[in-house]
Amino acid sequence: MTDAADRALAAQYEAYPYPQRDPAEEARRLVIGSPSHLREVDHWVFGARRPAGRPLRALFAGGGSGDGAIMLAQQMAWAGRPGEVVWLDRSAAARRVAEARAAVRGLSNIRFVSGSLLELPALGLGAFDYVDCCGVLHHLPDPAAGLAALARALAPGGGIGLMVYAPHGRTGVYMLQDALRLLAPPDRPPPERLEVARRLWRHLPETAWLKKNPWITDHLSGGDAGLYDLLLNPRDVAFTVPALLDLLAGAGLRPITFIEPVRYDAARYLPDPRLRERVAAMSWRERAALAEAIAGNMGIHILYAARAEDPPATPDWTDPAAVPVLREVTHGRMAEAAAGGALRVTFDGITLSLPLPRLAPAILRRVDGRRSLGAIRDGLVAEGAEAARAAADLAETCRTLEATNRLLLSAPAG
Ligand SMILES: C[S@@+](CC[C@H](N)C(=O)[O-])C[C@H]1O[C@@H](n2cnc3c(N)ncnc32)[C@H](O)[C@@H]1O
């Protein structure tokens, strides 16, 4: 299915491939994020049960200028992980940028396919263990049909990583989209619309909500592509937590987790015991919906999901052979951060203080991506900790840090 807005969307991403990237930058840094970080895929999608040596087929549906596909392909290459990353998008301009980025990195595990994700079966790409769809569904004429097409492309046991817009953190965006539809109608040439948007931004009254919204920065730091995508996009819809979970269910998918999980637990925002009692009686879905409504700062939702019919693959933190790993933080820094008996984490302006047990710093100093949970516990005992205390503190530290998406379990060798 396509319509006038969809044709305008296709034209937008030809004129302004998203996100705006200079391939030369690949020599200096790797853009990382969620979803689709290899450690997250190992942990959240496969429950740290899928052997690292088993080839992984990953699809990036609406891969754009390549952030996610390049990240995963590079992480797989660095880790010597077999498999293939398939980039799929209908924008030829985005493909040129993504291909140039892969070339600068010398990546040979990434394949580029031009086409629509709505026509996946006709493309004959086969089944995928993992599908990324980041920032795409909310632009489609029928997001439910798009997600269903992706769900059908999953191999048994496979999972999906999504990012969609969320309404509250985007306060101010939709008003300005309305304003710009009047000032610079969609049928005007894109450069002209951009120029009008820039002028409007300079002269907006102070009361315009986007001026007061610090969580949205694409129009300030995302170049022409960022500004156009945010304020001149022919179609974008935002999903509340319940709307997104309903969308998933309609596509035969089951949520695994939001990222970061701790942000979606309303109890974390509410120290008042009476309120906490009420939250404690709520389902996971209600707690997440409440967290979104309370926090007000969520402009996107990142979510991992699995096929509803597959048995859950939950990471097993009680397995002594499992190897924990920190995502992007060194164990020294994490141990320091945990030294005061609590870890303070800030997400889009909200700082949460997460209590940690006494042995947390000693535990985190031992997390090096090689030592197993059993070896960490034995090390604590060898240093004089009582065995039951070591086991309890290890479990609590892992549970708390997993909820921040900072401490995850590695894929098993083999
Ligand atoms: C906002 S960009 C996101 C790019 C990338 N996933 C990221 O997060 O950096 C949306 C992308 O979806 C692509 N797209 C939109 N509709 C599509 C469709 N039906 N099939 C394939 N790609 C599509 C656009 O061409 C564009 O590159």
GROMACS .gro file of C-alpha atoms and ligand atoms in nm:
model
  441
    1MET     CA    1   0.000   0.000   0.000
    2THR     CA    2   0.123   0.347  -0.081
    3ASP     CA    3  -0.029   0.695  -0.084
    4ALA     CA    4   0.070   1.057  -0.146
    5ALA     CA    5   0.235   1.092   0.196
    6ASP     CA    6   0.435   0.776   0.133
    7ARG     CA    7   0.555   0.905  -0.203
    8ALA     CA    8   0.657   1.231  -0.034
    9LEU     CA    9   0.837   1.026   0.232
   10ALA     CA   10   1.031   0.838  -0.035
   11ALA     CA   11   1.127   1.170  -0.196
   12GLN     CA   12   1.239   1.308   0.143
   13TYR     CA   13   1.484   1.024   0.207
   14GLU     CA   14   1.624   1.060  -0.147
   15ALA     CA   15   1.688   1.429  -0.087
   16TYR     CA   16   1.798   1.391   0.275
   17PRO     CA   17   1.918   1.039   0.359
   18TYR     CA   18   1.878   0.982   0.729
   19PRO     CA   19   2.063   1.020   0.953
   20GLN     CA   20   2.304   1.267   0.795
   21ARG     CA   21   2.645   1.095   0.800
   22ASP     CA   22   2.988   1.156   0.646
   23PRO     CA   23   3.145   0.818   0.554
   24ALA     CA   24   3.493   0.959   0.629
   25GLU     CA   25   3.394   0.973   0.996
   26GLU     CA   26   3.399   0.592   1.003
   27ALA     CA   27   3.777   0.605   1.026
   28ARG     CA   28   3.742   0.784   1.361
   29ARG     CA   29   3.443   0.640   1.546
   30LEU     CA   30   3.167   0.380   1.545
   31VAL     CA   31   2.816   0.508   1.609
   32ILE     CA   32   2.664   0.278   1.868
   33GLY     CA   33   2.319   0.265   2.022
   34SER     CA   34   2.003   0.065   2.072
   35PRO     CA   35   1.844  -0.141   1.938
   36SER     CA   36   2.074  -0.394   1.768
   37HIS     CA   37   2.393  -0.360   1.969
   38LEU     CA   38   2.543  -0.711   1.947
   39ARG     CA   39   2.557  -0.749   2.325
   40GLU     CA   40   2.190  -0.656   2.354
   41VAL     CA   41   2.090  -0.896   2.079
   42ASP     CA   42   2.285  -1.178   2.249
   43HIS     CA   43   2.134  -1.102   2.588
   44TRP     CA   44   1.780  -0.978   2.535
   45VAL     CA   45   1.679  -1.154   2.214
   46PHE     CA   46   1.855  -1.487   2.263
   47GLY     CA   47   1.876  -1.492   2.645
   48ALA     CA   48   2.254  -1.547   2.618
   49ARG     CA   49   2.177  -1.903   2.507
   50ARG     CA   50   2.258  -1.886   2.136
   51PRO     CA   51   2.618  -1.998   2.076
   52ALA     CA   52   2.851  -1.727   1.946
   53GLY     CA   53   2.970  -1.962   1.672
   54ARG     CA   54   2.624  -2.009   1.520
   55PRO     CA   55   2.587  -1.787   1.212
   56LEU     CA   56   2.350  -1.494   1.269
   57ARG     CA   57   2.136  -1.357   0.986
   58ALA     CA   58   2.021  -1.002   1.063
   59LEU     CA   59   1.794  -0.776   0.858
   60PHE     CA   60   1.791  -0.397   0.889
   61ALA     CA   61   1.453  -0.301   0.749
   62GLY     CA   62   1.463   0.066   0.649
   63GLY     CA   63   1.836   0.069   0.723
   64GLY     CA   64   1.875   0.432   0.612
   65SER     CA   65   2.228   0.569   0.598
   66GLY     CA   66   2.340   0.269   0.799
   67ASP     CA   67   2.389   0.343   1.169
   68GLY     CA   68   2.243   0.016   1.300
   69ALA     CA   69   2.361  -0.211   1.018
   70ILE     CA   70   2.715  -0.075   1.032
   71MET     CA   71   2.725  -0.109   1.411
   72LEU     CA   72   2.614  -0.472   1.416
   73ALA     CA   73   2.825  -0.576   1.115
   74GLN     CA   74   3.131  -0.412   1.271
   75GLN     CA   75   3.071  -0.565   1.613
   76MET     CA   76   3.027  -0.909   1.454
   77ALA     CA   77   3.347  -0.861   1.252
   78TRP     CA   78   3.549  -0.748   1.554
   79ALA     CA   79   3.423  -1.044   1.759
   80GLY     CA   80   3.482  -1.292   1.474
   81ARG     CA   81   3.113  -1.380   1.474
   82PRO     CA   82   2.987  -1.557   1.161
   83GLY     CA   83   2.678  -1.442   0.978
   84GLU     CA   84   2.537  -1.179   0.752
   85VAL     CA   85   2.382  -0.835   0.794
   86VAL     CA   86   2.130  -0.743   0.525
   87TRP     CA   87   2.058  -0.374   0.479
   88LEU     CA   88   1.722  -0.309   0.313
   89ASP     CA   89   1.581   0.031   0.220
   90ARG     CA   90   1.412   0.189  -0.078
   91SER     CA   91   1.628   0.504  -0.071
   92ALA     CA   92   1.911   0.491  -0.325
   93ALA     CA   93   2.072   0.796  -0.164
   94ALA     CA   94   2.075   0.629   0.178
   95ARG     CA   95   2.224   0.317   0.021
   96ARG     CA   96   2.512   0.516  -0.128
   97VAL     CA   97   2.599   0.657   0.216
   98ALA     CA   98   2.565   0.321   0.394
   99GLU     CA   99   2.774   0.144   0.129
  100ALA     CA  100   3.045   0.408   0.152
  101ARG     CA  101   3.053   0.368   0.531
  102ALA     CA  102   3.088  -0.009   0.501
  103ALA     CA  103   3.366   0.038   0.245
  104VAL     CA  104   3.565   0.271   0.474
  105ARG     CA  105   3.544  -0.001   0.741
  106GLY     CA  106   3.626  -0.281   0.499
  107LEU     CA  107   3.320  -0.476   0.610
  108SER     CA  108   3.249  -0.785   0.404
  109ASN     CA  109   2.962  -0.924   0.615
  110ILE     CA  110   2.701  -0.674   0.498
  111ARG     CA  111   2.477  -0.701   0.193
  112PHE     CA  112   2.278  -0.415   0.044
  113VAL     CA  113   1.934  -0.472  -0.101
  114SER     CA  114   1.714  -0.199  -0.249
  115GLY     CA  115   1.343  -0.249  -0.201
  116SER     CA  116   1.043  -0.206   0.025
  117LEU     CA  117   1.010  -0.393   0.350
  118LEU     CA  118   0.644  -0.439   0.256
  119GLU     CA  119   0.756  -0.660  -0.031
  120LEU     CA  120   0.990  -0.881   0.169
  121PRO     CA  121   0.856  -1.218   0.044
  122ALA     CA  122   0.908  -1.113  -0.318
  123LEU     CA  123   1.269  -1.017  -0.245
  124GLY     CA  124   1.349  -1.381  -0.161
  125LEU     CA  125   1.589  -1.295   0.121
  126GLY     CA  126   1.496  -1.595   0.336
  127ALA     CA  127   1.437  -1.602   0.710
  128PHE     CA  128   1.624  -1.390   0.964
  129ASP     CA  129   1.733  -1.462   1.321
  130TYR     CA  130   1.714  -1.095   1.403
  131VAL     CA  131   1.530  -0.802   1.246
  132ASP     CA  132   1.599  -0.435   1.324
  133CYS     CA  133   1.338  -0.175   1.242
  134CYS     CA  134   1.451   0.152   1.389
  135GLY     CA  135   1.259   0.471   1.325
  136VAL     CA  136   1.062   0.332   1.031
  137LEU     CA  137   0.726   0.186   1.137
  138HIS     CA  138   0.589   0.522   1.251
  139HIS     CA  139   0.633   0.662   0.898
  140LEU     CA  140   0.452   0.381   0.717
  141PRO     CA  141   0.098   0.412   0.577
  142ASP     CA  142   0.007   0.104   0.781
  143PRO     CA  143   0.251   0.032   1.067
  144ALA     CA  144   0.064  -0.287   1.159
  145ALA     CA  145   0.109  -0.428   0.808
  146GLY     CA  146   0.478  -0.332   0.817
  147LEU     CA  147   0.540  -0.502   1.149
  148ALA     CA  148   0.347  -0.811   1.040
  149ALA     CA  149   0.568  -0.835   0.730
  150LEU     CA  150   0.878  -0.822   0.947
  151ALA     CA  151   0.742  -1.075   1.197
  152ARG     CA  152   0.680  -1.317   0.911
  153ALA     CA  153   1.046  -1.287   0.809
  154LEU     CA  154   1.167  -1.416   1.147
  155ALA     CA  155   1.316  -1.763   1.174
  156PRO     CA  156   1.190  -1.978   1.463
  157GLY     CA  157   1.351  -1.850   1.783
  158GLY     CA  158   1.424  -1.516   1.618
  159GLY     CA  159   1.361  -1.171   1.756
  160ILE     CA  160   1.313  -0.814   1.657
  161GLY     CA  161   1.447  -0.478   1.779
  162LEU     CA  162   1.221  -0.176   1.729
  163MET     CA  163   1.235   0.195   1.779
  164VAL     CA  164   0.922   0.403   1.740
  165TYR     CA  165   0.831   0.754   1.842
  166ALA     CA  166   0.661   0.811   2.176
  167PRO     CA  167   0.427   1.108   2.226
  168HIS     CA  168   0.511   1.281   2.555
  169GLY     CA  169   0.880   1.340   2.497
  170ARG     CA  170   0.792   1.484   2.155
  171THR     CA  171   0.583   1.760   2.304
  172GLY     CA  172   0.598   2.057   2.070
  173VAL     CA  173   0.692   1.860   1.759
  174TYR     CA  174   0.345   1.799   1.620
  175MET     CA  175   0.238   2.161   1.670
  176LEU     CA  176   0.528   2.278   1.459
  177GLN     CA  177   0.457   2.014   1.196
  178ASP     CA  178   0.105   2.162   1.175
  179ALA     CA  179   0.250   2.513   1.151
  180LEU     CA  180   0.488   2.413   0.874
  181ARG     CA  181   0.219   2.239   0.673
  182LEU     CA  182   0.058   2.586   0.656
  183LEU     CA  183   0.373   2.787   0.599
  184ALA     CA  184   0.553   2.547   0.367
  185PRO     CA  185   0.300   2.301   0.221
  186PRO     CA  186   0.423   1.951   0.143
  187ASP     CA  187   0.401   2.012  -0.234
  188ARG     CA  188   0.674   2.278  -0.219
  189PRO     CA  189   1.033   2.176  -0.304
  190PRO     CA  190   1.221   2.029  -0.003
  191PRO     CA  191   1.496   2.298   0.005
  192GLU     CA  192   1.230   2.570   0.019
  193ARG     CA  193   1.049   2.393   0.303
  194LEU     CA  194   1.375   2.360   0.494
  195GLU     CA  195   1.448   2.727   0.459
  196VAL     CA  196   1.104   2.817   0.593
  197ALA     CA  197   1.150   2.578   0.886
  198ARG     CA  198   1.483   2.740   0.975
  199ARG     CA  199   1.327   3.087   0.966
  200LEU     CA  200   1.036   2.974   1.175
  201TRP     CA  201   1.266   2.823   1.437
  202ARG     CA  202   1.457   3.152   1.465
  203HIS     CA  203   1.141   3.354   1.516
  204LEU     CA  204   0.929   3.121   1.726
  205PRO     CA  205   0.770   3.275   2.032
  206GLU     CA  206   0.917   3.158   2.360
  207THR     CA  207   0.591   2.982   2.443
  208ALA     CA  208   0.629   2.728   2.160
  209TRP     CA  209   0.657   2.395   2.341
  210LEU     CA  210   0.948   2.263   2.136
  211LYS     CA  211   1.157   2.555   2.265
  212LYS     CA  212   1.097   2.423   2.614
  213ASN     CA  213   1.164   2.059   2.524
  214PRO     CA  214   1.532   1.975   2.581
  215TRP     CA  215   1.497   1.605   2.488
  216ILE     CA  216   1.448   1.669   2.117
  217THR     CA  217   1.760   1.791   1.940
  218ASP     CA  218   1.741   1.656   1.585
  219HIS     CA  219   1.646   1.999   1.446
  220LEU     CA  220   1.947   2.154   1.620
  221SER     CA  221   2.221   1.896   1.571
  222GLY     CA  222   2.095   1.661   1.297
  223GLY     CA  223   2.176   1.879   0.997
  224ASP     CA  224   1.928   1.927   0.710
  225ALA     CA  225   1.821   1.562   0.732
  226GLY     CA  226   1.748   1.591   1.104
  227LEU     CA  227   1.549   1.910   1.071
  228TYR     CA  228   1.348   1.780   0.778
  229ASP     CA  229   1.281   1.447   0.945
  230LEU     CA  230   1.156   1.609   1.263
  231LEU     CA  231   0.948   1.899   1.145
  232LEU     CA  232   0.868   1.843   0.778
  233ASN     CA  233   0.812   1.469   0.766
  234PRO     CA  234   0.499   1.393   0.562
  235ARG     CA  235   0.389   1.135   0.817
  236ASP     CA  236   0.487   1.036   1.166
  237VAL     CA  237   0.277   0.894   1.441
  238ALA     CA  238   0.376   0.836   1.801
  239PHE     CA  239   0.292   0.527   2.006
  240THR     CA  240   0.215   0.519   2.375
  241VAL     CA  241   0.325   0.206   2.561
  242PRO     CA  242  -0.020   0.041   2.536
  243ALA     CA  243  -0.052   0.133   2.167
  244LEU     CA  244   0.289  -0.018   2.093
  245LEU     CA  245   0.216  -0.336   2.288
  246ASP     CA  246  -0.113  -0.372   2.100
  247LEU     CA  247   0.071  -0.325   1.771
  248LEU     CA  248   0.310  -0.605   1.870
  249ALA     CA  249   0.033  -0.842   1.969
  250GLY     CA  250  -0.142  -0.778   1.637
  251ALA     CA  251   0.172  -0.890   1.455
  252GLY     CA  252   0.200  -1.211   1.659
  253LEU     CA  253   0.488  -1.077   1.869
  254ARG     CA  254   0.554  -1.077   2.242
  255PRO     CA  255   0.754  -0.805   2.417
  256ILE     CA  256   1.086  -0.906   2.574
  257THR     CA  257   1.188  -0.573   2.723
  258PHE     CA  258   1.188  -0.201   2.675
  259ILE     CA  259   1.528  -0.033   2.677
  260GLU     CA  260   1.624   0.067   2.936
  261PRO     CA  261   1.403  -0.162   3.148
  262VAL     CA  262   1.446   0.049   3.463
  263ARG     CA  263   1.286   0.350   3.295
  264TYR     CA  264   0.966   0.154   3.242
  265ASP     CA  265   0.917   0.054   3.603
  266ALA     CA  266   0.689   0.318   3.755
  267ALA     CA  267   0.792   0.215   4.108
  268ARG     CA  268   1.137   0.362   4.040
  269TYR     CA  269   0.990   0.711   4.017
  270LEU     CA  270   0.767   0.684   4.323
  271PRO     CA  271   0.921   0.666   4.671
  272ASP     CA  272   0.583   0.722   4.842
  273PRO     CA  273   0.482   0.388   5.004
  274ARG     CA  274   0.109   0.428   4.937
  275LEU     CA  275   0.171   0.489   4.569
  276ARG     CA  276   0.419   0.202   4.554
  277GLU     CA  277   0.157  -0.033   4.698
  278ARG     CA  278  -0.071   0.055   4.410
  279VAL     CA  279   0.207   0.011   4.155
  280ALA     CA  280   0.297  -0.327   4.306
  281ALA     CA  281  -0.052  -0.453   4.221
  282MET     CA  282  -0.014  -0.359   3.854
  283SER     CA  283   0.081  -0.574   3.555
  284TRP     CA  284   0.410  -0.517   3.371
  285ARG     CA  285   0.216  -0.341   3.095
  286GLU     CA  286   0.041  -0.107   3.339
  287ARG     CA  287   0.363  -0.026   3.519
  288ALA     CA  288   0.527   0.063   3.188
  289ALA     CA  289   0.231   0.273   3.078
  290LEU     CA  290   0.236   0.454   3.412
  291ALA     CA  291   0.611   0.512   3.393
  292GLU     CA  292   0.568   0.673   3.052
  293ALA     CA  293   0.285   0.894   3.175
  294ILE     CA  294   0.473   1.001   3.489
  295ALA     CA  295   0.815   1.060   3.339
  296GLY     CA  296   0.693   1.262   3.044
  297ASN     CA  297   1.038   1.253   2.884
  298MET     CA  298   1.011   0.953   2.654
  299GLY     CA  299   1.033   1.066   2.293
  300ILE     CA  300   1.101   0.717   2.161
  301HIS     CA  301   1.043   0.361   2.268
  302ILE     CA  302   1.307   0.098   2.207
  303LEU     CA  303   1.177  -0.253   2.244
  304TYR     CA  304   1.292  -0.609   2.185
  305ALA     CA  305   1.028  -0.866   2.094
  306ALA     CA  306   1.002  -1.232   2.003
  307ARG     CA  307   0.754  -1.446   1.814
  308ALA     CA  308   0.460  -1.509   2.044
  309GLU     CA  309   0.464  -1.882   1.974
  310ASP     CA  310   0.830  -1.933   2.071
  311PRO     CA  311   0.921  -2.026   2.428
  312PRO     CA  312   1.083  -1.734   2.615
  313ALA     CA  313   1.465  -1.737   2.618
  314THR     CA  314   1.536  -1.561   2.947
  315PRO     CA  315   1.897  -1.489   3.048
  316ASP     CA  316   1.994  -1.721   3.333
  317TRP     CA  317   2.174  -1.519   3.598
  318THR     CA  318   2.187  -1.828   3.822
  319ASP     CA  319   2.409  -2.020   3.578
  320PRO     CA  320   2.762  -2.022   3.729
  321ALA     CA  321   2.911  -2.072   3.380
  322ALA     CA  322   2.743  -1.758   3.238
  323VAL     CA  323   2.981  -1.471   3.164
  324PRO     CA  324   2.862  -1.118   3.246
  325VAL     CA  325   2.985  -0.826   3.044
  326LEU     CA  326   2.954  -0.450   3.077
  327ARG     CA  327   2.814  -0.261   2.782
  328GLU     CA  328   3.054   0.021   2.697
  329VAL     CA  329   3.153   0.095   3.057
  330THR     CA  330   3.485  -0.021   3.200
  331HIS     CA  331   3.462  -0.231   3.514
  332GLY     CA  332   3.682   0.019   3.701
  333ARG     CA  333   3.447   0.306   3.625
  334MET     CA  334   3.140   0.103   3.707
  335ALA     CA  335   3.293  -0.014   4.037
  336GLU     CA  336   3.369   0.350   4.125
  337ALA     CA  337   3.015   0.456   4.034
  338ALA     CA  338   2.878   0.182   4.262
  339ALA     CA  339   3.104   0.270   4.555
  340GLY     CA  340   2.856   0.489   4.744
  341GLY     CA  341   2.598   0.213   4.796
  342ALA     CA  342   2.387   0.329   4.505
  343LEU     CA  343   2.425   0.378   4.133
  344ARG     CA  344   2.300   0.707   3.995
  345VAL     CA  345   2.184   0.686   3.635
  346THR     CA  346   2.041   0.970   3.430
  347PHE     CA  347   1.798   0.914   3.143
  348ASP     CA  348   1.684   1.219   2.950
  349GLY     CA  349   1.696   1.444   3.253
  350ILE     CA  350   1.569   1.205   3.520
  351THR     CA  351   1.828   1.076   3.764
  352LEU     CA  352   1.744   0.750   3.935
  353SER     CA  353   1.936   0.632   4.237
  354LEU     CA  354   1.953   0.253   4.236
  355PRO     CA  355   2.054   0.093   4.568
  356LEU     CA  356   2.337  -0.159   4.541
  357PRO     CA  357   2.457  -0.415   4.797
  358ARG     CA  358   2.784  -0.383   4.988
  359LEU     CA  359   2.983  -0.619   4.765
  360ALA     CA  360   2.877  -0.448   4.439
  361PRO     CA  361   3.208  -0.262   4.382
  362ALA     CA  362   3.409  -0.582   4.441
  363ILE     CA  363   3.177  -0.768   4.202
  364LEU     CA  364   3.199  -0.506   3.930
  365ARG     CA  365   3.578  -0.491   3.949
  366ARG     CA  366   3.575  -0.859   3.851
  367VAL     CA  367   3.343  -0.825   3.551
  368ASP     CA  368   3.583  -0.834   3.258
  369GLY     CA  369   3.385  -1.025   2.995
  370ARG     CA  370   3.589  -1.341   3.066
  371ARG     CA  371   3.519  -1.438   3.428
  372SER     CA  372   3.202  -1.637   3.481
  373LEU     CA  373   2.945  -1.564   3.752
  374GLY     CA  374   3.077  -1.869   3.938
  375ALA     CA  375   3.436  -1.744   3.920
  376ILE     CA  376   3.329  -1.400   4.043
  377ARG     CA  377   3.146  -1.550   4.338
  378ASP     CA  378   3.443  -1.778   4.422
  379GLY     CA  379   3.675  -1.476   4.407
  380LEU     CA  380   3.462  -1.289   4.660
  381VAL     CA  381   3.464  -1.590   4.893
  382ALA     CA  382   3.841  -1.630   4.856
  383GLU     CA  383   3.873  -1.270   4.970
  384GLY     CA  384   3.675  -1.346   5.288
  385ALA     CA  385   3.310  -1.290   5.195
  386GLU     CA  386   3.063  -1.535   5.342
  387ALA     CA  387   2.934  -1.767   5.063
  388ALA     CA  388   2.563  -1.685   5.107
  389ARG     CA  389   2.635  -1.309   5.122
  390ALA     CA  390   2.851  -1.330   4.807
  391ALA     CA  391   2.576  -1.514   4.617
  392ALA     CA  392   2.302  -1.275   4.734
  393ASP     CA  393   2.499  -0.960   4.655
  394LEU     CA  394   2.600  -1.097   4.316
  395ALA     CA  395   2.237  -1.170   4.228
  396GLU     CA  396   2.120  -0.828   4.343
  397THR     CA  397   2.398  -0.641   4.165
  398CYS     CA  398   2.327  -0.825   3.842
  399ARG     CA  399   1.952  -0.767   3.865
  400THR     CA  400   1.997  -0.395   3.927
  401LEU     CA  401   2.251  -0.340   3.653
  402GLU     CA  402   2.068  -0.552   3.398
  403ALA     CA  403   1.773  -0.317   3.442
  404THR     CA  404   1.996  -0.029   3.330
  405ASN     CA  405   2.101  -0.231   3.021
  406ARG     CA  406   2.462  -0.189   3.134
  407LEU     CA  407   2.536  -0.542   3.258
  408LEU     CA  408   2.442  -0.825   3.026
  409LEU     CA  409   2.530  -1.191   2.975
  410SER     CA  410   2.752  -1.292   2.682
  411ALA     CA  411   2.664  -1.545   2.416
  412PRO     CA  412   2.808  -1.881   2.516
  413ALA     CA  413   3.113  -2.004   2.326
  414GLY     CA  414   3.066  -2.277   2.071
  415LIG     C1  415   1.417   0.775   0.979
  415LIG     S1  416   1.498   0.673   0.866
  415LIG     C2  417   1.570   0.550   0.975
  415LIG     C3  418   1.701   0.494   0.924
  415LIG     C4  419   1.768   0.393   1.015
  415LIG     N1  420   1.684   0.279   1.045
  415LIG     C5  421   1.817   0.459   1.142
  415LIG     O1  422   1.750   0.444   1.247
  415LIG     O2  423   1.919   0.526   1.140
  415LIG     C6  424   1.367   0.584   0.788
  415LIG     C7  425   1.413   0.496   0.672
  415LIG     O3  426   1.307   0.408   0.636
  415LIG     C8  427   1.308   0.393   0.496
  415LIG     N2  428   1.175   0.345   0.453
  415LIG     C9  429   1.056   0.406   0.465
  415LIG     N3  430   0.959   0.328   0.416
  415LIG    C10  431   1.019   0.214   0.372
  415LIG    C11  432   0.973   0.095   0.312
  415LIG     N4  433   0.843   0.075   0.285
  415LIG     N5  434   1.063  -0.001   0.281
  415LIG    C12  435   1.195   0.017   0.306
  415LIG     N6  436   1.244   0.128   0.362
  415LIG    C13  437   1.157   0.226   0.395
  415LIG    C14  438   1.342   0.531   0.447
  415LIG     O4  439   1.388   0.528   0.312
  415LIG    C15  440   1.447   0.575   0.547
  415LIG     O5  441   1.578   0.544   0.504
   0.00000   0.00000   0.00000
